[in-house]
Amino acid sequence: MSAVSKKSRKQGHLNWEAKLRPELQPRIVTEKRGGESLLLPTPLLVGEVVSAVPRGQVITLSQLRDQLAQRFNTAKTCPLMTGIFAGILAGVTADDLGQRRKPRWPIWRLVRDDGTLNSKWALDVLYRASLLREEGMRLTRRNGTWAVLDTRQP
């Protein structure tokens, strides 16, 4: 089973590594609507949180954003940037596996808020589901994709 999705192969090789942009620093801005503080994360910051998720557990995108907001003492973390950066981490992980390297982040442990696995990522959804099953997670099919049955943290 290939870790790289068919969609990713059709688009040609993307340079996921360049999209990591290690020179980026997180920024805190004030939201135009509401005036609350908003964290603009970086791909590597998102990767740090994902790396801390223990084997046999998952974290939702909202939980990840909440952790980052707490860490940086902000009201919120930008959901758009967090989602984009999670996709980049999935692409880098797919490249790592394609090159027979150990993946840098267990991105398969990051799920949508409803527990479903993002089918648009470069890392194949069936491959991620099988890794989660190997780690002891229970999954089901929901809305045409795989979903983790319990996303609550212990």
Coordinates of N, CA, C and O in Angstrom, one line a residue:
M1 N 0.9 -1.2 0.0 CA 0.0 0.0 0.0 C 0.9 1.2 0.0 O 1.8 1.4 0.8
S2 N 0.6 2.2 -0.9 CA 1.4 3.4 -1.0 C 0.9 4.4 0.0 O -0.3 4.6 0.2
A3 N 1.8 5.1 0.6 CA 1.4 6.2 1.6 C 1.1 7.5 0.8 O 0.4 8.3 1.4
V4 N 1.4 7.6 -0.4 CA 1.2 8.8 -1.2 C -0.2 8.6 -1.9 O -0.4 7.6 -2.6
S5 N -1.1 9.6 -1.8 CA -2.4 9.5 -2.4 C -2.3 9.6 -3.9 O -1.3 10.1 -4.5
K6 N -3.3 9.0 -4.6 CA -3.3 9.0 -6.1 C -3.4 10.4 -6.6 O -2.8 10.8 -7.5
K7 N -4.2 11.3 -5.8 CA -4.4 12.6 -6.2 C -3.0 13.4 -6.3 O -2.7 14.1 -7.2
S8 N -2.2 13.1 -5.3 CA -0.9 13.8 -5.2 C 0.0 13.4 -6.3 O 0.7 14.2 -6.9
R9 N 0.0 12.1 -6.7 CA 0.8 11.6 -7.8 C 0.4 12.3 -9.2 O 1.2 12.6 -10.0
K10 N -0.9 12.5 -9.3 CA -1.4 13.1 -10.6 C -1.0 14.5 -10.7 O -0.7 15.0 -11.8
Q11 N -0.9 15.2 -9.6 CA -0.5 16.6 -9.7 C 1.0 16.8 -9.9 O 1.4 17.9 -10.1
G12 N 1.8 15.8 -9.9 CA 3.2 15.9 -10.1 C 3.8 16.1 -8.7 O 3.2 16.3 -7.7
H13 N 5.1 16.1 -8.7 CA 5.8 16.2 -7.4 C 5.8 17.7 -6.9 O 6.2 18.6 -7.5
L14 N 5.2 17.8 -5.7 CA 5.2 19.1 -5.0 C 6.4 19.2 -4.1 O 6.8 18.2 -3.5
N15 N 7.0 20.3 -3.9 CA 8.1 20.4 -3.0 C 7.6 20.8 -1.6 O 7.6 21.9 -1.2
W16 N 7.2 19.7 -0.9 CA 6.6 19.9 0.4 C 7.7 20.5 1.4 O 7.4 21.3 2.2
E17 N 8.9 20.0 1.2 CA 10.0 20.4 2.1 C 10.1 21.9 2.1 O 10.3 22.6 3.2
A18 N 10.1 22.6 0.9 CA 10.2 24.0 0.8 C 9.0 24.7 1.5 O 9.2 25.9 2.0
K19 N 7.9 24.1 1.6 CA 6.7 24.7 2.2 C 6.8 24.8 3.7 O 6.0 25.4 4.3
L20 N 7.7 24.0 4.3 CA 7.9 24.0 5.7 C 8.3 25.4 6.3 O 8.0 25.8 7.4
R21 N 9.1 26.1 5.5 CA 9.6 27.4 5.8 C 10.0 27.6 7.2 O 9.4 28.2 8.0
P22 N 11.2 26.9 7.6 CA 11.6 26.9 9.0 C 12.0 28.3 9.5 O 12.1 28.6 10.7
E23 N 12.2 29.3 8.6 CA 12.5 30.7 9.0 C 11.3 31.4 9.5 O 11.4 32.4 10.2
L24 N 10.1 30.9 9.3 CA 8.9 31.6 9.8 C 8.8 31.6 11.3 O 9.2 30.6 12.0
Q25 N 8.3 32.6 11.9 CA 8.1 32.8 13.3 C 6.6 32.9 13.6 O 6.0 33.6 12.8
P26 N 6.1 32.4 14.6 CA 4.7 32.6 15.0 C 4.5 34.1 15.3 O 5.4 34.8 15.8
R27 N 3.3 34.6 14.9 CA 3.0 36.0 15.1 C 1.6 36.1 15.8 O 0.7 35.2 15.6
I28 N 1.5 37.1 16.7 CA 0.2 37.4 17.3 C -0.3 38.7 16.7 O 0.4 39.7 16.7
V29 N -1.6 38.6 16.3 CA -2.2 39.8 15.7 C -3.5 40.0 16.4 O -4.0 39.1 17.1
T30 N -4.2 41.1 16.1 CA -5.5 41.4 16.6 C -6.5 41.2 15.5 O -6.3 41.7 14.4
E31 N -7.5 40.4 15.7 CA -8.5 40.1 14.7 C -9.2 41.4 14.3 O -9.5 42.2 15.2
K32 N -9.5 41.6 13.1 CA -10.3 42.8 12.6 C -11.7 42.7 13.1 O -12.2 43.8 13.5
R33 N -12.3 41.6 13.1 CA -13.6 41.4 13.7 C -13.5 40.9 15.1 O -12.9 39.8 15.3
G34 N -14.0 41.6 16.0 CA -14.0 41.1 17.4 C -12.8 41.6 18.2 O -12.9 41.7 19.4
G35 N -11.7 42.0 17.6 CA -10.6 42.5 18.3 C -9.8 41.6 19.2 O -9.0 42.0 20.1
E36 N -10.0 40.3 19.1 CA -9.4 39.3 19.9 C -8.0 39.0 19.4 O -7.7 39.2 18.2
S37 N -7.1 38.5 20.3 CA -5.7 38.2 19.9 C -5.8 36.8 19.1 O -6.5 35.9 19.5
L38 N -5.0 36.8 18.0 CA -5.0 35.6 17.2 C -3.6 35.2 16.9 O -2.8 36.0 16.4
L39 N -3.3 33.9 17.1 CA -2.0 33.4 16.8 C -1.9 32.9 15.4 O -2.8 32.2 14.9
L40 N -0.9 33.4 14.7 CA -0.6 32.9 13.3 C 0.5 31.9 13.5 O 1.7 32.3 13.7
P41 N 0.2 30.6 13.4 CA 1.3 29.6 13.7 C 2.2 29.4 12.5 O 2.1 30.1 11.5
T42 N 3.1 28.5 12.7 CA 4.0 28.1 11.6 C 3.8 26.6 11.4 O 3.3 25.9 12.3
P43 N 4.3 26.1 10.2 CA 4.2 24.6 10.0 C 4.9 23.8 11.1 O 4.4 22.8 11.6
L44 N 6.1 24.3 11.5 CA 6.9 23.5 12.5 C 6.2 23.6 13.9 O 6.4 22.6 14.6
L45 N 5.5 24.7 14.2 CA 4.8 24.8 15.4 C 3.7 23.8 15.5 O 3.5 23.1 16.5
V46 N 3.0 23.7 14.4 CA 1.9 22.7 14.3 C 2.5 21.3 14.4 O 2.0 20.4 15.1
G47 N 3.6 21.0 13.8 CA 4.3 19.8 13.9 C 4.7 19.4 15.3 O 4.7 18.2 15.7
E48 N 5.1 20.4 16.1 CA 5.5 20.2 17.5 C 4.4 19.6 18.3 O 4.5 18.6 19.0
V49 N 3.2 20.2 18.1 CA 2.0 19.7 18.8 C 1.6 18.3 18.4 O 1.4 17.4 19.2
V50 N 1.7 18.0 17.1 CA 1.4 16.7 16.5 C 2.4 15.7 17.1 O 2.0 14.6 17.4
S51 N 3.6 16.0 17.2 CA 4.7 15.1 17.7 C 4.4 14.7 19.1 O 4.9 13.7 19.5
A52 N 3.7 15.6 19.9 CA 3.5 15.3 21.3 C 2.3 14.4 21.5 O 2.1 13.9 22.7
V53 N 1.6 14.0 20.5 CA 0.4 13.2 20.7 C 0.9 11.7 20.8 O 1.6 11.2 19.9
P54 N 0.6 11.1 21.9 CA 1.1 9.7 22.2 C 0.4 8.7 21.2 O -0.7 8.9 20.7
R55 N 1.2 7.6 21.0 CA 0.7 6.5 20.3 C -0.6 6.0 20.8 O -0.8 6.0 22.0
G56 N -1.6 5.7 20.0 CA -2.9 5.3 20.4 C -3.9 6.4 20.8 O -5.0 6.1 21.3
Q57 N -3.5 7.6 20.5 CA -4.4 8.7 20.8 C -4.4 9.6 19.5 O -3.5 9.5 18.7
V58 N -5.4 10.5 19.4 CA -5.5 11.4 18.3 C -5.8 12.8 18.9 O -6.1 12.9 20.1
I59 N -5.6 13.8 18.1 CA -5.9 15.2 18.5 C -6.7 15.8 17.3 O -6.4 15.5 16.2
T60 N -7.7 16.5 17.7 CA -8.5 17.2 16.6 C -7.9 18.5 16.3 O -7.1 19.1 17.1
L61 N -8.3 19.1 15.2 CA -7.8 20.4 14.8 C -8.1 21.5 15.8 O -7.3 22.3 16.1
S62 N -9.3 21.4 16.4 CA -9.7 22.4 17.4 C -8.9 22.2 18.6 O -8.5 23.2 19.2
Q63 N -8.6 21.0 19.1 CA -7.8 20.8 20.2 C -6.4 21.3 20.0 O -5.8 21.9 20.9
L64 N -5.8 21.1 18.8 CA -4.5 21.6 18.5 C -4.5 23.1 18.5 O -3.6 23.7 19.1
R65 N -5.5 23.7 17.9 CA -5.5 25.2 17.9 C -5.7 25.7 19.4 O -5.0 26.7 19.7
D66 N -6.5 25.1 20.2 CA -6.6 25.5 21.6 C -5.3 25.4 22.4 O -5.0 26.3 23.1
Q67 N -4.6 24.3 22.1 CA -3.3 24.1 22.8 C -2.3 25.2 22.4 O -1.7 25.8 23.3
L68 N -2.3 25.6 21.1 CA -1.4 26.6 20.7 C -1.8 28.0 21.3 O -1.0 28.8 21.7
A69 N -3.1 28.3 21.3 CA -3.6 29.5 21.8 C -3.3 29.7 23.3 O -2.8 30.7 23.7
Q70 N -3.4 28.6 24.1 CA -3.0 28.6 25.5 C -1.5 28.8 25.6 O -1.1 29.7 26.4
R71 N -0.8 28.1 24.8 CA 0.7 28.3 24.9 C 1.2 29.7 24.7 O 2.1 30.2 25.3
F72 N 0.5 30.4 23.7 CA 0.9 31.7 23.3 C 0.1 32.8 24.0 O 0.2 34.0 23.6
N73 N -0.8 32.4 24.9 CA -1.7 33.3 25.6 C -2.5 34.2 24.7 O -2.6 35.4 24.8
T74 N -3.2 33.5 23.7 CA -4.0 34.3 22.8 C -5.4 33.7 22.9 O -5.6 32.6 23.4
A75 N -6.4 34.5 22.4 CA -7.8 34.0 22.4 C -8.0 32.9 21.4 O -8.8 31.9 21.7
K76 N -7.3 32.9 20.3 CA -7.5 31.9 19.2 C -6.3 31.6 18.5 O -5.3 32.4 18.5
T77 N -6.3 30.6 17.7 CA -5.3 30.3 16.7 C -5.9 30.2 15.3 O -7.0 29.7 15.2
C78 N -5.3 30.8 14.3 CA -5.9 30.9 13.0 C -6.3 29.5 12.4 O -5.4 28.7 12.2
P79 N -7.6 29.2 12.2 CA -7.9 27.9 11.7 C -7.5 27.7 10.3 O -7.1 26.5 9.9
L80 N -7.5 28.7 9.5 CA -7.1 28.5 8.1 C -5.6 28.1 8.0 O -5.3 27.2 7.3
M81 N -4.8 28.9 8.6 CA -3.3 28.6 8.6 C -3.0 27.2 9.2 O -2.2 26.5 8.7
T82 N -3.7 26.9 10.3 CA -3.5 25.6 10.9 C -3.8 24.5 10.0 O -3.1 23.5 9.9
G83 N -4.9 24.6 9.3 CA -5.3 23.5 8.3 C -4.4 23.4 7.2 O -4.0 22.3 6.8
I84 N -3.9 24.5 6.7 CA -3.0 24.5 5.5 C -1.7 23.9 6.0 O -1.1 23.0 5.3
F85 N -1.2 24.3 7.2 CA 0.1 23.7 7.7 C 0.0 22.2 8.0 O 0.9 21.5 7.8
A86 N -1.2 21.8 8.4 CA -1.4 20.3 8.7 C -1.2 19.6 7.3 O -0.6 18.5 7.3
G87 N -1.8 20.1 6.3 CA -1.7 19.5 5.0 C -0.3 19.5 4.5 O 0.2 18.5 3.8
I88 N 0.5 20.5 4.8 CA 1.9 20.5 4.4 C 2.7 19.5 5.1 O 3.5 18.7 4.6
L89 N 2.4 19.3 6.4 CA 3.1 18.3 7.2 C 2.7 16.9 6.7 O 3.6 16.0 6.6
A90 N 1.5 16.7 6.2 CA 1.1 15.4 5.6 C 1.9 15.2 4.3 O 2.3 14.1 4.1
G91 N 2.1 16.2 3.5 CA 2.8 16.1 2.3 C 4.3 15.7 2.6 O 4.9 14.9 1.9
V92 N 4.9 16.4 3.6 CA 6.3 16.1 3.9 C 6.4 14.6 4.4 O 7.3 13.9 4.1
T93 N 5.4 14.2 5.2 CA 5.4 12.9 5.8 C 5.2 11.8 4.6 O 5.9 10.8 4.6
A94 N 4.4 12.1 3.6 CA 4.2 11.3 2.5 C 5.6 11.2 1.7 O 6.0 10.1 1.3
D95 N 6.3 12.3 1.6 CA 7.6 12.3 0.9 C 8.6 11.5 1.7 O 9.3 10.7 1.1
D96 N 8.6 11.6 3.0 CA 9.5 10.9 3.9 C 9.3 9.4 3.7 O 10.2 8.6 3.5
L97 N 8.0 9.0 3.7 CA 7.7 7.5 3.6 C 8.0 7.1 2.1 O 8.5 5.9 2.0
G98 N 7.8 7.9 1.1 CA 8.1 7.6 -0.2 C 9.6 7.4 -0.5 O 10.0 6.6 -1.3
Q99 N 10.4 8.1 0.3 CA 11.9 8.0 0.3 C 12.4 6.9 1.3 O 13.6 6.9 1.5
R100 N 11.5 6.2 1.9 CA 11.8 5.2 2.9 C 12.6 5.8 4.1 O 13.5 5.2 4.7
R101 N 12.2 7.0 4.5 CA 12.7 7.6 5.7 C 11.6 7.6 6.8 O 10.4 7.5 6.5
K102 N 12.1 7.6 8.0 CA 11.1 7.7 9.1 C 10.4 9.0 9.1 O 11.0 10.0 8.9
P103 N 9.0 8.9 9.2 CA 8.3 10.2 9.2 C 8.6 11.1 10.3 O 8.8 10.6 11.4
R104 N 8.7 12.4 10.0 CA 9.1 13.3 11.1 C 7.9 13.6 12.1 O 8.2 14.0 13.2
W105 N 6.7 13.5 11.6 CA 5.5 13.8 12.5 C 4.5 12.6 12.3 O 4.3 12.2 11.2
P106 N 3.9 12.2 13.4 CA 2.8 11.3 13.3 C 1.5 12.0 12.9 O 0.5 12.0 13.6
I107 N 1.5 12.5 11.7 CA 0.4 13.4 11.2 C -0.9 12.6 11.1 O -2.0 13.1 11.2
W108 N -0.9 11.3 11.1 CA -2.1 10.4 11.0 C -2.9 10.5 12.3 O -4.0 10.2 12.4
R109 N -2.3 11.1 13.4 CA -3.0 11.3 14.7 C -3.7 12.6 14.7 O -4.4 12.9 15.7
L110 N -3.7 13.4 13.7 CA -4.4 14.6 13.6 C -5.7 14.4 12.8 O -5.6 14.0 11.6
V111 N -6.9 14.6 13.4 CA -8.1 14.4 12.7 C -9.0 15.6 12.7 O -8.7 16.6 13.5
R112 N -10.0 15.7 11.9 CA -10.9 16.8 11.9 C -11.7 16.7 13.2 O -11.7 15.7 13.9
D113 N -12.4 17.8 13.5 CA -13.2 17.9 14.7 C -14.3 16.8 14.9 O -14.6 16.4 16.0
D114 N -14.8 16.3 13.7 CA -15.8 15.2 13.8 C -15.1 13.8 13.8 O -15.8 12.8 13.7
G115 N -13.8 13.8 13.8 CA -13.1 12.5 13.9 C -12.7 11.9 12.6 O -12.0 10.9 12.5
T116 N -13.2 12.5 11.5 CA -12.8 12.0 10.1 C -11.4 12.4 9.7 O -10.8 13.3 10.2
L117 N -10.9 11.5 8.9 CA -9.5 11.8 8.3 C -9.6 12.6 7.1 O -10.5 12.3 6.2
N118 N -8.8 13.6 6.9 CA -8.9 14.5 5.8 C -8.4 13.7 4.5 O -7.3 13.3 4.4
S119 N -9.4 13.6 3.6 CA -9.1 12.8 2.4 C -8.3 13.7 1.3 O -7.9 13.1 0.3
K120 N -8.1 15.0 1.6 CA -7.5 15.8 0.6 C -6.0 15.9 0.8 O -5.3 16.5 0.0
W121 N -5.5 15.3 1.8 CA -4.0 15.4 2.1 C -3.3 14.5 1.2 O -3.8 13.5 0.6
A122 N -2.0 14.7 1.0 CA -1.1 13.9 0.2 C -0.8 12.6 0.8 O -0.4 11.6 0.1
L123 N -1.0 12.4 2.1 CA -0.8 11.1 2.7 C -2.1 10.3 2.7 O -3.1 10.8 3.2
D124 N -2.1 9.2 2.0 CA -3.3 8.4 1.7 C -4.1 8.1 3.0 O -3.6 7.8 4.0
V125 N -5.4 8.3 2.8 CA -6.3 8.2 3.9 C -6.4 6.7 4.4 O -6.5 6.5 5.6
L126 N -6.4 5.8 3.5 CA -6.4 4.4 3.9 C -5.1 4.0 4.7 O -5.2 3.2 5.7
Y127 N -4.0 4.5 4.3 CA -2.7 4.3 5.0 C -2.8 4.9 6.4 O -2.4 4.2 7.3
R128 N -3.3 6.1 6.5 CA -3.5 6.7 7.9 C -4.4 5.9 8.7 O -4.1 5.7 9.9
A129 N -5.5 5.4 8.2 CA -6.5 4.6 8.9 C -5.8 3.3 9.4 O -6.0 2.9 10.6
S130 N -5.0 2.7 8.6 CA -4.3 1.5 9.0 C -3.3 1.7 10.1 O -3.2 0.9 11.0
L131 N -2.6 2.9 10.0 CA -1.7 3.2 11.1 C -2.4 3.4 12.4 O -1.9 3.0 13.5
L132 N -3.5 4.1 12.4 CA -4.3 4.3 13.6 C -4.8 3.0 14.2 O -4.8 2.8 15.4
R133 N -5.3 2.1 13.3 CA -5.7 0.8 13.8 C -4.6 0.0 14.4 O -4.8 -0.6 15.5
E134 N -3.4 0.1 13.8 CA -2.2 -0.6 14.4 C -1.9 0.0 15.8 O -1.4 -0.7 16.7
E135 N -2.3 1.3 16.0 CA -2.0 1.9 17.3 C -3.1 1.6 18.3 O -3.1 2.1 19.4
G136 N -4.2 0.9 17.9 CA -5.2 0.5 18.8 C -6.5 1.4 18.7 O -7.4 1.2 19.5
M137 N -6.5 2.3 17.8 CA -7.7 3.2 17.6 C -8.8 2.4 16.9 O -8.6 1.6 16.0
R138 N -10.1 2.7 17.3 CA -11.2 2.1 16.6 C -11.7 3.1 15.6 O -11.9 4.3 15.9
L139 N -11.9 2.6 14.3 CA -12.4 3.5 13.2 C -13.6 2.9 12.6 O -13.9 1.7 12.7
T140 N -14.3 3.8 11.9 CA -15.5 3.4 11.1 C -15.5 4.2 9.9 O -14.7 5.2 9.7
R141 N -16.4 3.9 8.9 CA -16.6 4.7 7.7 C -17.7 5.7 8.0 O -18.7 5.3 8.5
R142 N -17.4 7.0 7.7 CA -18.4 8.0 7.8 C -18.3 9.0 6.7 O -17.2 9.5 6.5
N143 N -19.4 9.4 6.1 CA -19.4 10.4 5.0 C -18.4 10.1 4.0 O -17.7 11.0 3.5
G144 N -18.2 8.8 3.6 CA -17.3 8.5 2.5 C -15.8 8.4 2.9 O -15.0 8.3 2.0
T145 N -15.5 8.6 4.2 CA -14.1 8.5 4.6 C -14.0 7.8 5.9 O -15.0 7.4 6.5
W146 N -12.8 7.6 6.4 CA -12.6 6.9 7.7 C -12.7 7.9 8.8 O -12.4 9.1 8.7
A147 N -13.2 7.4 9.9 CA -13.4 8.3 11.1 C -12.9 7.5 12.4 O -13.2 6.4 12.5
V148 N -12.3 8.2 13.3 CA -11.9 7.7 14.6 C -13.2 7.8 15.5 O -13.9 8.8 15.5
L149 N -13.5 6.7 16.2 CA -14.7 6.7 17.0 C -14.6 7.5 18.2 O -15.6 8.1 18.7
D150 N -13.5 7.7 18.9 CA -13.4 8.5 20.1 C -12.2 9.4 20.0 O -11.0 9.0 19.9
T151 N -12.5 10.7 19.9 CA -11.5 11.7 19.8 C -11.2 12.5 21.1 O -10.4 13.4 21.1
R152 N -11.8 12.0 22.2 CA -11.6 12.7 23.5 C -10.2 12.3 24.0 O -9.8 11.2 23.9
Q153 N -9.5 13.3 24.6 CA -8.3 13.0 25.3 C -8.5 12.4 26.6 O -9.5 12.7 27.3
P154 N -7.7 11.4 27.0 CA -7.9 10.7 28.3 C -7.6 11.7 29.5 O -7.0 12.7 29.4

